[in-house]
């Protein structure tokens, strides 16, 4: 049994393309989704370096917000090049005569250069707010124009204007705790997507074994049919478990992804690997060609992942679709990981999810064993 399972695991990595799809591709997707939707990303704002007092005050006000990383650039050309090449999210171009224009009450135009994407546009709103607040004394001095600019601006800074205080109240519980990052969410969905997908497409190896007559030769040896079936089942589970462990360990080491209670996370991974292994065994026993297994495996793997919330967060689904999603094992596994991550649950809190996944696995293995036994005995 162990030898059969080990051979199936070796065959997974004998195809060199699997090194990319099993190891590299899932980690890259976790990185992309984590950076795209991460709340910890600080946009870089390029600001032309103008060595004057008022310009320095404006730059200091931008830095004080903590919402952006201010990068000083030497010229407008350098700023535009940084934006075009993606090194900067946007750039604020301060003219060289900025201080002189303010002192002479001349209108000043600050140009904001950015790419046409949501993050840059949101950064532009923040920059406009800071510029408006930082230049308020200069605008007040320009309105009065009685005395020197420096004196009027200083007096305007000392004026205290009653403000409006906005208080915020949060109703209910937060959807995500503050210590749960976008990398945690991305890694969970990619874990389920690729574990199930790799299992189903790996069913082609079982078909290849039957097509080359290796299964019949094993069946003709003194080894019992039960041992052969158990070995093939263990091989399918080993493939799924290896894929899941690669994603768990890789995302944890590279991006600091947390999985909650280790015992609970391990139990969920094992249960979902059993589901994937059982589905792969049934698929490999029911189909006749490797092309059918790969095509149908991709269709079912991607389709069930989409329905089950492994591509789009299930929190975005309407109520009816949330109920439909729980026809898939993915939704139950996601519920289990959400319990571990969002509510700091333990293995006892995810026993319902583990029970449902165990039922999925038992049903798939029962069908796969019945179908494979029939195929070998013909």
Short mmCIF file of C-alpha atoms in Angstrom, two decimals:
data_model
loop_
_atom_site.label_atom_id
_atom_site.label_comp_id
_atom_site.label_asym_id
_atom_site.label_seq_id
_atom_site.Cartn_x
_atom_site.Cartn_y
_atom_site.Cartn_z
CA UNK A 1 0.00 0.00 0.00
CA UNK A 2 2.76 2.43 0.98
CA UNK A 3 4.72 1.65 -2.19
CA UNK A 4 1.70 2.37 -4.39
CA UNK A 5 1.08 5.69 -2.65
CA UNK A 6 4.77 6.65 -2.92
CA UNK A 7 4.86 5.89 -6.64
CA UNK A 8 1.84 8.15 -7.21
CA UNK A 9 3.58 10.97 -5.36
CA UNK A 10 6.77 10.56 -7.40
CA UNK A 11 4.78 10.63 -10.63
CA UNK A 12 3.33 13.99 -9.63
CA UNK A 13 6.75 15.66 -9.75
CA UNK A 14 8.17 13.60 -12.58
CA UNK A 15 6.33 15.96 -14.90
CA UNK A 16 8.48 19.10 -14.63
CA UNK A 17 5.59 21.40 -15.46
CA UNK A 18 4.04 20.42 -12.11
CA UNK A 19 6.86 22.21 -10.30
CA UNK A 20 5.38 25.44 -11.64
CA UNK A 21 1.68 24.66 -11.23
CA UNK A 22 1.99 22.93 -7.84
CA UNK A 23 4.69 25.04 -6.15
CA UNK A 24 5.28 28.39 -7.86
CA UNK A 25 1.89 29.35 -9.32
CA UNK A 26 -0.16 29.15 -6.07
CA UNK A 27 2.44 31.18 -4.16
CA UNK A 28 2.52 33.82 -6.91
CA UNK A 29 -1.29 34.14 -6.83
CA UNK A 30 -1.26 34.53 -3.06
CA UNK A 31 1.29 37.33 -3.41
CA UNK A 32 -0.71 39.06 -6.17
CA UNK A 33 -4.03 38.92 -4.33
CA UNK A 34 -2.44 39.82 -1.02
CA UNK A 35 -0.79 42.93 -2.46
CA UNK A 36 -3.82 43.92 -4.55
CA UNK A 37 -6.27 43.90 -1.67
CA UNK A 38 -3.90 44.43 1.22
CA UNK A 39 -4.70 47.12 3.73
CA UNK A 40 -1.05 47.44 4.72
CA UNK A 41 0.14 48.80 1.35
CA UNK A 42 1.47 52.37 1.57
CA UNK A 43 1.42 54.24 -1.77
CA UNK A 44 4.57 56.11 -2.80
CA UNK A 45 4.03 59.78 -3.68
CA UNK A 46 6.81 61.54 -5.57
CA UNK A 47 7.25 65.24 -4.73
CA UNK A 48 9.57 67.58 -6.61
CA UNK A 49 12.31 68.78 -4.29
CA UNK A 50 11.94 72.55 -3.90
CA UNK A 51 14.31 73.83 -1.15
CA UNK A 52 12.11 76.63 0.17
CA UNK A 53 10.30 77.18 3.48
CA UNK A 54 6.66 76.97 2.30
CA UNK A 55 7.37 73.98 0.05
CA UNK A 56 9.05 72.21 2.97
CA UNK A 57 5.97 72.86 5.13
CA UNK A 58 3.74 71.33 2.47
CA UNK A 59 5.93 68.24 2.18
CA UNK A 60 6.02 67.89 5.98
CA UNK A 61 2.21 68.03 6.08
CA UNK A 62 2.03 65.25 3.48
CA UNK A 63 4.45 63.11 5.48
CA UNK A 64 2.59 63.73 8.72
CA UNK A 65 -0.57 62.06 7.44
CA UNK A 66 1.01 58.57 7.54
CA UNK A 67 -1.18 57.59 4.58
CA UNK A 68 1.58 57.82 1.99
CA UNK A 69 5.32 57.46 1.58
CA UNK A 70 6.72 60.75 0.30
CA UNK A 71 9.66 60.34 -2.09
CA UNK A 72 11.58 63.44 -3.14
CA UNK A 73 12.45 63.60 -6.83
CA UNK A 74 14.79 66.00 -8.59
CA UNK A 75 12.66 67.07 -11.53
CA UNK A 76 9.30 66.81 -13.24
CA UNK A 77 10.77 64.39 -15.79
CA UNK A 78 12.00 62.10 -13.04
CA UNK A 79 8.59 62.22 -11.36
CA UNK A 80 6.72 61.32 -14.55
CA UNK A 81 9.16 58.53 -15.31
CA UNK A 82 8.64 57.08 -11.83
CA UNK A 83 4.86 57.08 -12.28
CA UNK A 84 5.02 55.57 -15.75
CA UNK A 85 7.34 52.76 -14.62
CA UNK A 86 5.29 52.01 -11.51
CA UNK A 87 7.93 53.04 -8.97
CA UNK A 88 5.58 55.79 -7.78
CA UNK A 89 1.82 55.63 -7.36
CA UNK A 90 1.59 59.34 -8.22
CA UNK A 91 3.58 62.57 -8.12
CA UNK A 92 2.90 66.11 -6.89
CA UNK A 93 4.75 68.71 -8.93
CA UNK A 94 5.61 71.79 -6.83
CA UNK A 95 6.82 74.69 -9.00
CA UNK A 96 10.19 76.27 -8.27
CA UNK A 97 8.58 79.70 -7.65
CA UNK A 98 6.08 78.27 -5.13
CA UNK A 99 7.16 80.47 -2.20
CA UNK A 100 7.54 83.61 -4.33
CA UNK A 101 4.07 83.16 -5.82
CA UNK A 102 2.49 82.81 -2.38
CA UNK A 103 4.30 85.89 -1.06
CA UNK A 104 3.11 87.97 -4.04
CA UNK A 105 -0.47 86.65 -3.74
CA UNK A 106 -0.22 85.02 -7.15
CA UNK A 107 -2.34 81.89 -7.84
CA UNK A 108 -0.22 78.73 -7.73
CA UNK A 109 -0.98 75.57 -9.70
CA UNK A 110 0.17 72.25 -8.22
CA UNK A 111 -0.02 69.45 -10.75
CA UNK A 112 -0.83 65.89 -9.69
CA UNK A 113 0.35 63.12 -12.02
CA UNK A 114 -0.90 59.56 -11.62
CA UNK A 115 -1.89 56.41 -13.44
CA UNK A 116 -5.56 55.77 -14.11
CA UNK A 117 -6.22 53.26 -11.34
CA UNK A 118 -8.36 53.34 -8.15
CA UNK A 119 -5.42 53.48 -5.71
CA UNK A 120 -3.89 56.51 -7.43
CA UNK A 121 -7.23 58.32 -7.59
CA UNK A 122 -7.78 57.67 -3.90
CA UNK A 123 -4.30 59.00 -3.18
CA UNK A 124 -5.17 62.13 -5.17
CA UNK A 125 -8.13 62.80 -2.87
CA UNK A 126 -5.87 62.54 0.18
CA UNK A 127 -3.26 64.86 -1.37
CA UNK A 128 -5.88 67.50 -2.24
CA UNK A 129 -7.14 67.43 1.34
CA UNK A 130 -3.64 67.93 2.77
CA UNK A 131 -2.79 70.71 0.30
CA UNK A 132 -6.02 72.52 1.12
CA UNK A 133 -5.31 72.40 4.85
CA UNK A 134 -1.61 73.26 4.55
CA UNK A 135 -2.22 76.28 2.33
CA UNK A 136 -5.09 77.71 4.39
CA UNK A 137 -2.90 80.42 6.06
CA UNK A 138 -1.60 81.50 2.63
CA UNK A 139 -5.13 81.77 1.26
CA UNK A 140 -6.25 83.73 4.31
CA UNK A 141 -3.32 86.13 3.85
CA UNK A 142 -4.22 86.55 0.18
CA UNK A 143 -7.78 87.39 1.19
CA UNK A 144 -6.73 90.14 3.65
CA UNK A 145 -3.67 91.61 1.85
CA UNK A 146 -3.05 94.21 4.56
CA UNK A 147 0.57 93.97 5.63
CA UNK A 148 3.37 91.59 4.75
CA UNK A 149 2.63 88.07 3.65
CA UNK A 150 4.77 86.52 6.42
CA UNK A 151 2.96 88.40 9.17
CA UNK A 152 -0.50 87.69 7.78
CA UNK A 153 0.27 83.98 7.33
CA UNK A 154 1.64 83.76 10.88
CA UNK A 155 -1.47 85.44 12.31
CA UNK A 156 -3.71 83.15 10.25
CA UNK A 157 -1.99 80.11 11.74
CA UNK A 158 -2.76 81.39 15.25
CA UNK A 159 -6.47 81.83 14.59
CA UNK A 160 -8.54 79.11 16.21
CA UNK A 161 -11.66 78.22 14.24
CA UNK A 162 -14.33 76.08 15.90
CA UNK A 163 -14.38 72.74 14.11
CA UNK A 164 -16.87 69.98 13.60
CA UNK A 165 -16.24 66.68 15.34
CA UNK A 166 -17.49 63.51 13.69
CA UNK A 167 -17.89 60.48 15.94
CA UNK A 168 -17.98 56.94 14.56
CA UNK A 169 -19.89 54.02 16.00
CA UNK A 170 -19.47 50.47 14.72
CA UNK A 171 -22.58 48.30 14.81
CA UNK A 172 -22.14 44.55 15.15
CA UNK A 173 -18.92 42.61 14.85
CA UNK A 174 -16.19 43.39 12.36
CA UNK A 175 -16.12 41.10 9.35
CA UNK A 176 -12.37 40.64 9.81
CA UNK A 177 -10.28 41.19 12.93
CA UNK A 178 -7.52 43.75 12.55
CA UNK A 179 -4.81 41.08 12.80
CA UNK A 180 -6.21 39.14 9.81
CA UNK A 181 -4.38 40.28 6.68
CA UNK A 182 -5.34 40.04 3.04
CA UNK A 183 -2.57 37.44 2.65
CA UNK A 184 -4.39 35.23 5.18
CA UNK A 185 -7.60 35.41 3.16
CA UNK A 186 -5.85 34.90 -0.18
CA UNK A 187 -3.87 31.91 1.09
CA UNK A 188 -6.99 30.19 2.40
CA UNK A 189 -8.86 30.44 -0.91
CA UNK A 190 -5.82 29.38 -2.97
CA UNK A 191 -5.22 26.43 -0.65
CA UNK A 192 -8.68 25.03 -1.34
CA UNK A 193 -8.63 25.90 -5.03
CA UNK A 194 -5.29 24.24 -5.83
CA UNK A 195 -5.62 21.27 -3.46
CA UNK A 196 -8.85 20.20 -5.13
CA UNK A 197 -7.74 21.17 -8.64
CA UNK A 198 -4.42 19.31 -8.43
CA UNK A 199 -6.22 16.26 -7.06
CA UNK A 200 -8.74 16.11 -9.90
CA UNK A 201 -6.25 16.71 -12.71
CA UNK A 202 -3.96 14.13 -11.07
CA UNK A 203 -6.65 11.51 -11.67
CA UNK A 204 -5.07 11.11 -15.10
CA UNK A 205 -2.27 9.14 -13.43
CA UNK A 206 -4.76 6.51 -12.27
CA UNK A 207 -6.15 6.20 -15.79
CA UNK A 208 -2.62 5.87 -17.15
CA UNK A 209 -1.94 3.07 -14.67
CA UNK A 210 -5.01 1.19 -15.91
CA UNK A 211 -4.28 1.88 -19.58
CA UNK A 212 -0.73 0.50 -19.35
CA UNK A 213 -2.02 -2.61 -17.61
CA UNK A 214 -0.15 -1.93 -14.36
CA UNK A 215 -3.32 -2.23 -12.31
CA UNK A 216 -4.08 -5.66 -13.75
CA UNK A 217 -0.54 -6.83 -13.04
CA UNK A 218 -0.86 -5.71 -9.43
CA UNK A 219 -4.25 -7.41 -9.31
CA UNK A 220 -2.63 -10.66 -10.46
CA UNK A 221 -0.02 -10.62 -7.66
CA UNK A 222 -0.56 -12.15 -4.21
CA UNK A 223 -1.44 -8.67 -2.94
CA UNK A 224 -5.11 -8.42 -2.04
CA UNK A 225 -7.47 -6.22 -4.00
CA UNK A 226 -8.20 -4.30 -0.82
CA UNK A 227 -4.53 -3.39 -0.43
CA UNK A 228 -4.34 -2.21 -4.05
CA UNK A 229 -7.44 -0.08 -3.67
CA UNK A 230 -6.18 1.32 -0.38
CA UNK A 231 -2.82 2.13 -1.95
CA UNK A 232 -4.42 3.98 -4.86
CA UNK A 233 -6.61 5.90 -2.42
CA UNK A 234 -3.61 6.78 -0.27
CA UNK A 235 -1.78 7.96 -3.39
CA UNK A 236 -4.58 10.33 -4.30
CA UNK A 237 -4.70 11.71 -0.75
CA UNK A 238 -0.90 12.09 -0.67
CA UNK A 239 -1.02 14.26 -3.80
CA UNK A 240 -3.70 16.52 -2.30
CA UNK A 241 -1.95 16.70 1.07
CA UNK A 242 1.39 17.57 -0.54
CA UNK A 243 -0.19 20.43 -2.50
CA UNK A 244 -1.88 21.76 0.62
CA UNK A 245 1.27 21.57 2.74
CA UNK A 246 3.29 23.40 0.07
CA UNK A 247 0.80 26.28 0.13
CA UNK A 248 0.50 26.34 3.92
CA UNK A 249 4.22 26.29 4.63
CA UNK A 250 5.22 28.48 1.67
CA UNK A 251 2.70 31.23 2.42
CA UNK A 252 3.57 31.13 6.11
CA UNK A 253 7.30 31.50 5.50
CA UNK A 254 7.10 34.08 2.69
CA UNK A 255 4.12 36.24 3.71
CA UNK A 256 3.61 35.48 7.39
CA UNK A 257 0.21 33.89 6.75
CA UNK A 258 -1.52 32.63 9.89
CA UNK A 259 -3.79 29.60 9.87
CA UNK A 260 -5.22 29.85 13.36
CA UNK A 261 -5.14 26.91 15.75
CA UNK A 262 -2.49 24.51 14.32
CA UNK A 263 -4.43 21.40 15.28
CA UNK A 264 -7.63 22.74 13.75
CA UNK A 265 -5.89 23.93 10.57
CA UNK A 266 -4.16 20.57 10.18
CA UNK A 267 -7.43 18.72 10.66
CA UNK A 268 -9.14 20.88 8.03
CA UNK A 269 -6.31 20.31 5.56
CA UNK A 270 -6.42 16.56 6.11
CA UNK A 271 -10.20 16.44 5.79
CA UNK A 272 -10.19 18.49 2.59
CA UNK A 273 -7.32 16.38 1.20
CA UNK A 274 -9.43 13.29 1.82
CA UNK A 275 -12.27 14.93 -0.12
CA UNK A 276 -9.95 15.80 -3.01
CA UNK A 277 -8.37 12.36 -2.98
CA UNK A 278 -11.74 10.62 -2.99
CA UNK A 279 -13.02 12.80 -5.84
CA UNK A 280 -9.85 12.10 -7.84
CA UNK A 281 -10.17 8.36 -7.28
CA UNK A 282 -13.76 8.36 -8.49
CA UNK A 283 -12.87 10.49 -11.51
CA UNK A 284 -9.89 8.31 -12.40
CA UNK A 285 -11.95 5.13 -12.10
CA UNK A 286 -14.96 6.43 -14.05
CA UNK A 287 -13.21 7.99 -17.06
CA UNK A 288 -11.26 6.24 -19.80
CA UNK A 289 -8.64 8.68 -21.10
CA UNK A 290 -6.19 11.10 -19.52
CA UNK A 291 -7.53 13.93 -21.69
CA UNK A 292 -11.00 13.42 -20.26
CA UNK A 293 -9.63 13.49 -16.71
CA UNK A 294 -7.64 16.69 -17.24
CA UNK A 295 -10.49 18.49 -19.03
CA UNK A 296 -13.21 17.46 -16.61
CA UNK A 297 -10.88 17.97 -13.66
CA UNK A 298 -10.21 21.57 -14.69
CA UNK A 299 -13.92 22.20 -15.25
CA UNK A 300 -15.00 20.74 -11.91
CA UNK A 301 -12.04 22.12 -9.98
CA UNK A 302 -12.53 25.70 -11.15
CA UNK A 303 -16.33 25.53 -11.22
CA UNK A 304 -16.77 24.16 -7.70
CA UNK A 305 -14.17 26.60 -6.38
CA UNK A 306 -16.10 29.52 -7.90
CA UNK A 307 -19.43 28.31 -6.52
CA UNK A 308 -17.93 27.49 -3.13
CA UNK A 309 -16.34 30.90 -2.55
CA UNK A 310 -12.69 30.06 -3.23
CA UNK A 311 -12.46 32.64 -6.03
CA UNK A 312 -14.82 35.39 -4.85
CA UNK A 313 -15.26 35.72 -1.05
CA UNK A 314 -18.45 34.02 0.03
CA UNK A 315 -19.29 37.12 2.12
CA UNK A 316 -20.12 38.88 -1.16
CA UNK A 317 -22.69 36.24 -2.15
CA UNK A 318 -26.43 36.87 -1.74
CA UNK A 319 -28.26 34.66 0.74
CA UNK A 320 -29.49 32.21 -1.89
CA UNK A 321 -26.03 31.74 -3.37
CA UNK A 322 -24.56 31.19 0.10
CA UNK A 323 -26.93 28.26 0.54
CA UNK A 324 -26.04 26.92 -2.91
CA UNK A 325 -22.33 27.31 -2.12
CA UNK A 326 -22.63 24.82 0.74
CA UNK A 327 -23.37 22.07 -1.76
CA UNK A 328 -19.59 22.15 -2.34
CA UNK A 329 -16.91 21.04 0.14
CA UNK A 330 -15.07 24.32 -0.46
CA UNK A 331 -17.68 26.39 1.37
CA UNK A 332 -17.55 24.11 4.43
CA UNK A 333 -13.76 24.26 4.51
CA UNK A 334 -13.87 28.07 4.18
CA UNK A 335 -16.30 28.21 7.09
CA UNK A 336 -13.87 26.17 9.14
CA UNK A 337 -10.89 28.40 8.36
CA UNK A 338 -13.02 31.50 9.02
CA UNK A 339 -13.85 30.10 12.46
CA UNK A 340 -10.15 29.59 13.20
CA UNK A 341 -9.02 32.97 11.85
CA UNK A 342 -11.84 35.39 12.56
CA UNK A 343 -13.01 34.09 15.90
CA UNK A 344 -9.82 32.41 17.13
CA UNK A 345 -11.60 29.08 17.27
CA UNK A 346 -10.11 25.69 18.06
CA UNK A 347 -10.63 22.24 16.62
CA UNK A 348 -13.71 21.73 18.79
CA UNK A 349 -15.35 24.77 17.17
CA UNK A 350 -14.98 23.34 13.66
CA UNK A 351 -16.25 19.83 14.37
CA UNK A 352 -19.43 20.45 12.28
CA UNK A 353 -17.33 21.46 9.26
CA UNK A 354 -14.99 18.51 9.75
CA UNK A 355 -18.00 16.18 9.97
CA UNK A 356 -19.46 17.42 6.68
CA UNK A 357 -16.07 17.13 4.94
CA UNK A 358 -15.72 13.59 6.28
CA UNK A 359 -19.11 12.74 4.75
CA UNK A 360 -18.00 14.16 1.39
CA UNK A 361 -14.79 12.11 1.55
CA UNK A 362 -16.60 8.90 2.53
CA UNK A 363 -19.07 9.28 -0.34
CA UNK A 364 -16.35 9.93 -2.91
CA UNK A 365 -14.17 7.06 -1.72
CA UNK A 366 -17.13 4.67 -1.68
CA UNK A 367 -17.98 5.55 -5.28
CA UNK A 368 -14.33 5.50 -6.34
CA UNK A 369 -13.63 2.13 -4.71
CA UNK A 370 -16.74 0.58 -6.24
CA UNK A 371 -15.94 1.93 -9.69
CA UNK A 372 -12.23 1.03 -9.59
CA UNK A 373 -12.93 -2.51 -8.33
CA UNK A 374 -15.34 -3.01 -11.19
CA UNK A 375 -12.83 -1.67 -13.71
CA UNK A 376 -10.04 -3.96 -12.47
CA UNK A 377 -12.17 -7.10 -12.32
CA UNK A 378 -13.40 -6.82 -15.92
#
